[in-house]
Coordinates of C-alpha atoms and ligand atoms in Angstrom, one line a residue:
X1 CA 0.0 0.0 0.0
X2 CA 1.5 3.4 -1.0
X3 CA 1.2 5.9 1.8
X4 CA -1.0 7.7 2.2
X5 CA -3.7 5.8 0.4
X6 CA -6.6 7.8 -0.9
X7 CA -8.9 6.3 1.7
X8 CA -7.9 4.7 4.9
X9 CA -10.0 1.8 6.2
X10 CA -8.0 0.7 9.3
X11 CA -10.4 1.8 12.0
X12 CA -11.9 -1.6 12.5
X13 CA -15.4 -0.2 12.4
X14 CA -17.5 2.1 10.2
X15 CA -17.6 5.1 12.5
X16 CA -13.9 5.2 13.0
X17 CA -13.1 4.9 9.3
X18 CA -15.6 7.7 8.8
X19 CA -13.6 10.1 11.0
X20 CA -10.3 9.2 9.3
X21 CA -11.3 11.3 6.3
X22 CA -10.2 14.8 7.3
X23 CA -11.8 17.6 9.3
X24 CA -10.9 20.8 11.0
X25 CA -7.5 22.2 11.9
X26 CA -4.6 19.8 11.6
X27 CA -6.9 17.2 10.0
X28 CA -7.7 19.5 7.1
X29 CA -4.6 18.3 5.2
X30 CA -6.3 14.8 5.1
X31 CA -9.5 16.1 3.7
X32 CA -11.0 13.5 1.4
X33 CA -14.5 14.9 0.9
X34 CA -14.0 18.1 -1.0
X35 CA -17.0 17.4 -3.2
X36 CA -20.1 15.3 -2.9
X37 CA -18.7 13.0 -5.5
X38 CA -15.6 12.3 -3.3
X39 CA -17.9 11.4 -0.4
X40 CA -19.8 9.0 -2.7
X41 CA -16.4 7.5 -3.7
X42 CA -15.5 7.0 -0.1
X43 CA -18.9 5.3 0.7
X44 CA -18.4 3.0 -2.3
X45 CA -14.8 2.1 -1.2
X46 CA -15.9 1.5 2.4
X47 CA -15.9 -2.2 3.3
X48 CA -18.9 -1.6 5.5
X49 CA -21.0 0.3 2.9
X50 CA -19.8 -0.9 -0.5
X51 CA -22.3 0.9 -2.6
X52 CA -22.4 4.3 -4.3
X53 CA -25.0 6.7 -2.8
X54 CA -26.2 9.9 -4.3
X55 CA -24.8 12.8 -2.3
X56 CA -25.8 16.5 -2.4
X57 CA -23.7 19.4 -1.2
X58 CA -26.0 19.9 1.8
X59 CA -25.5 16.2 2.7
X60 CA -21.7 16.6 2.4
X61 CA -21.9 19.5 4.9
X62 CA -24.1 17.3 7.2
X63 CA -21.5 14.5 7.0
X64 CA -18.8 17.0 8.0
X65 CA -20.9 18.0 11.1
X66 CA -21.4 14.3 12.1
X67 CA -17.7 13.6 11.5
X68 CA -16.7 16.5 13.9
X69 CA -19.2 15.2 16.5
X70 CA -17.8 11.7 16.4
X71 CA -14.3 13.0 16.3
X72 CA -14.8 15.1 19.4
X73 CA -16.4 12.2 21.2
X74 CA -13.6 9.9 20.2
X75 CA -10.9 12.3 21.5
X76 CA -12.6 12.5 24.8
X77 CA -12.6 8.7 25.0
X78 CA -8.9 8.7 24.2
X79 CA -8.0 11.3 26.8
X80 CA -10.4 9.8 29.3
X81 CA -12.4 13.0 29.6
X82 CA -16.1 13.5 29.7
X83 CA -17.4 13.5 26.1
X84 CA -19.0 16.9 25.2
X85 CA -22.7 16.8 25.5
X86 CA -23.2 18.7 22.2
X87 CA -21.3 15.9 20.3
X88 CA -23.3 13.2 22.1
X89 CA -26.6 14.9 21.3
X90 CA -25.7 15.5 17.6
X91 CA -24.7 11.8 17.2
X92 CA -28.0 10.7 18.9
X93 CA -30.1 13.0 16.7
X94 CA -28.7 11.5 13.5
X95 CA -29.0 7.9 14.9
X96 CA -32.7 8.5 15.6
X97 CA -33.4 8.8 11.8
X98 CA -33.9 5.7 9.6
X99 CA -30.7 3.7 8.9
X100 CA -29.7 1.5 6.0
X101 CA -31.8 -1.7 5.4
X102 CA -29.8 -4.9 5.0
X103 CA -30.7 -7.6 2.6
X104 CA -29.2 -10.7 1.0
X105 CA -27.0 -11.2 -2.1
X106 CA -25.8 -14.8 -2.5
X107 CA -26.0 -15.3 1.3
X108 CA -24.0 -12.1 2.0
X109 CA -25.3 -8.9 3.6
X110 CA -25.7 -6.0 1.2
X111 CA -27.6 -2.7 1.7
X112 CA -30.8 -2.3 -0.2
X113 CA -30.4 -0.2 -3.3
X114 CA -31.4 3.4 -3.7
X115 CA -31.0 4.4 0.0
X116 CA -30.9 8.1 0.5
X117 CA -27.6 9.3 2.0
X118 CA -29.3 10.2 5.3
X119 CA -29.6 6.5 5.9
X120 CA -25.8 6.1 5.5
X121 CA -25.4 8.9 8.1
X122 CA -27.7 7.2 10.5
X123 CA -25.9 3.9 10.2
X124 CA -22.6 5.7 10.9
X125 CA -24.1 7.4 14.0
X126 CA -25.5 4.2 15.3
X127 CA -22.2 2.5 14.8
X128 CA -20.5 5.3 16.9
X129 CA -23.1 4.7 19.7
X130 CA -22.6 1.0 19.6
X131 CA -18.8 1.4 19.8
X132 CA -18.6 4.1 22.5
X133 CA -21.7 3.1 24.5
X134 CA -21.0 -0.6 25.0
X135 CA -18.1 -2.9 26.1
X136 CA -16.7 -2.5 22.6
X137 CA -15.1 0.8 23.8
X138 CA -12.6 -1.3 25.8
X139 CA -11.1 -2.3 22.4
X140 CA -10.9 1.3 21.1
X141 CA -7.4 2.8 21.2
X142 CA -5.1 5.3 19.7
X143 CA -2.0 4.4 17.6
X144 CA 1.1 4.0 19.8
X145 CA 3.0 6.5 17.8
X146 CA 2.7 9.6 20.0
X147 CA 2.6 11.9 16.9
X148 CA -0.1 9.9 15.2
X149 CA -3.7 10.8 15.8
X150 CA -5.3 7.7 14.2
X151 CA -7.5 5.4 16.3
X152 CA -8.9 1.9 15.8
X153 CA -10.9 -0.8 17.4
X154 CA -8.5 -3.6 18.2
X155 CA -10.0 -6.9 17.0
X156 CA -6.6 -8.7 16.9
X157 CA -6.3 -11.9 18.8
X158 CA -4.9 -11.2 22.2
X159 CA -5.7 -7.5 21.8
X160 CA -2.1 -6.5 21.2
X161 CA -2.5 -4.2 18.2
X162 CA -0.4 -1.1 18.6
X163 CA -0.3 0.7 15.3
X164 CA -2.7 2.3 12.9
X165 CA -0.8 0.5 10.2
X166 CA 2.7 -1.0 9.9
X167 CA 3.3 1.2 6.8
X168 CA 2.7 4.5 8.6
X169 CA 3.8 4.0 12.2
X170 CA 4.8 0.4 13.0
X171 CA 7.9 0.4 10.7
X172 CA 8.8 4.0 11.7
X173 CA 8.7 3.2 15.4
X174 CA 10.5 -0.1 15.0
X175 CA 13.3 1.6 13.0
X176 CA 13.5 4.3 15.7
X177 CA 13.8 1.6 18.4
X178 CA 16.4 -0.2 16.4
X179 CA 18.5 3.0 16.0
X180 CA 18.3 3.7 19.7
X181 CA 19.3 0.2 20.6
X182 CA 22.2 0.1 18.1
X183 CA 23.4 3.5 19.4
X184 CA 23.3 2.2 22.9
X185 CA 25.4 -0.9 22.1
X186 CA 28.2 1.0 20.3
X187 CA 28.6 3.8 22.8
Ligands
ZN1 ZN1 -0.2 5.6 13.6

């Protein structure tokens, strides 16, 4: 995988992949939804969505707002602070609307065709509540590279996953440790 890939699906769950697409301040350089088309591209590429919705500019703006709310909530979880009420309320408001309807295709789950984009947003918001509001949250963590802001749900056996990806942080940190060790041995 060349770094950075256009879209990052390393969050382990839909809501976390959703917030790894850009945002305000330092995250602006990662922005992947500059147009409604790009947001549709993201949904199509997402392993949890996998279909191309129609997205309007107003819906892209609404997606930005939901992304900020989930981002703020997730930061509070990482720093063990109380999640901001406005973020919790925003996520709950979107989750209260109709979500995507699952159906079968050759024994596999797919989403029913022609869903309005608002249903995608509701599914994302519900996923965030399921993650942060249940025991799942115990598997939620930040990448062990202190300068990396990416987070993920650790589904690895033994729960020992440390890095967002080996490409971005795992190899960097291993190389740094190796350098520190080698230096220690020669001096
Ligand atoms: Zn990382």
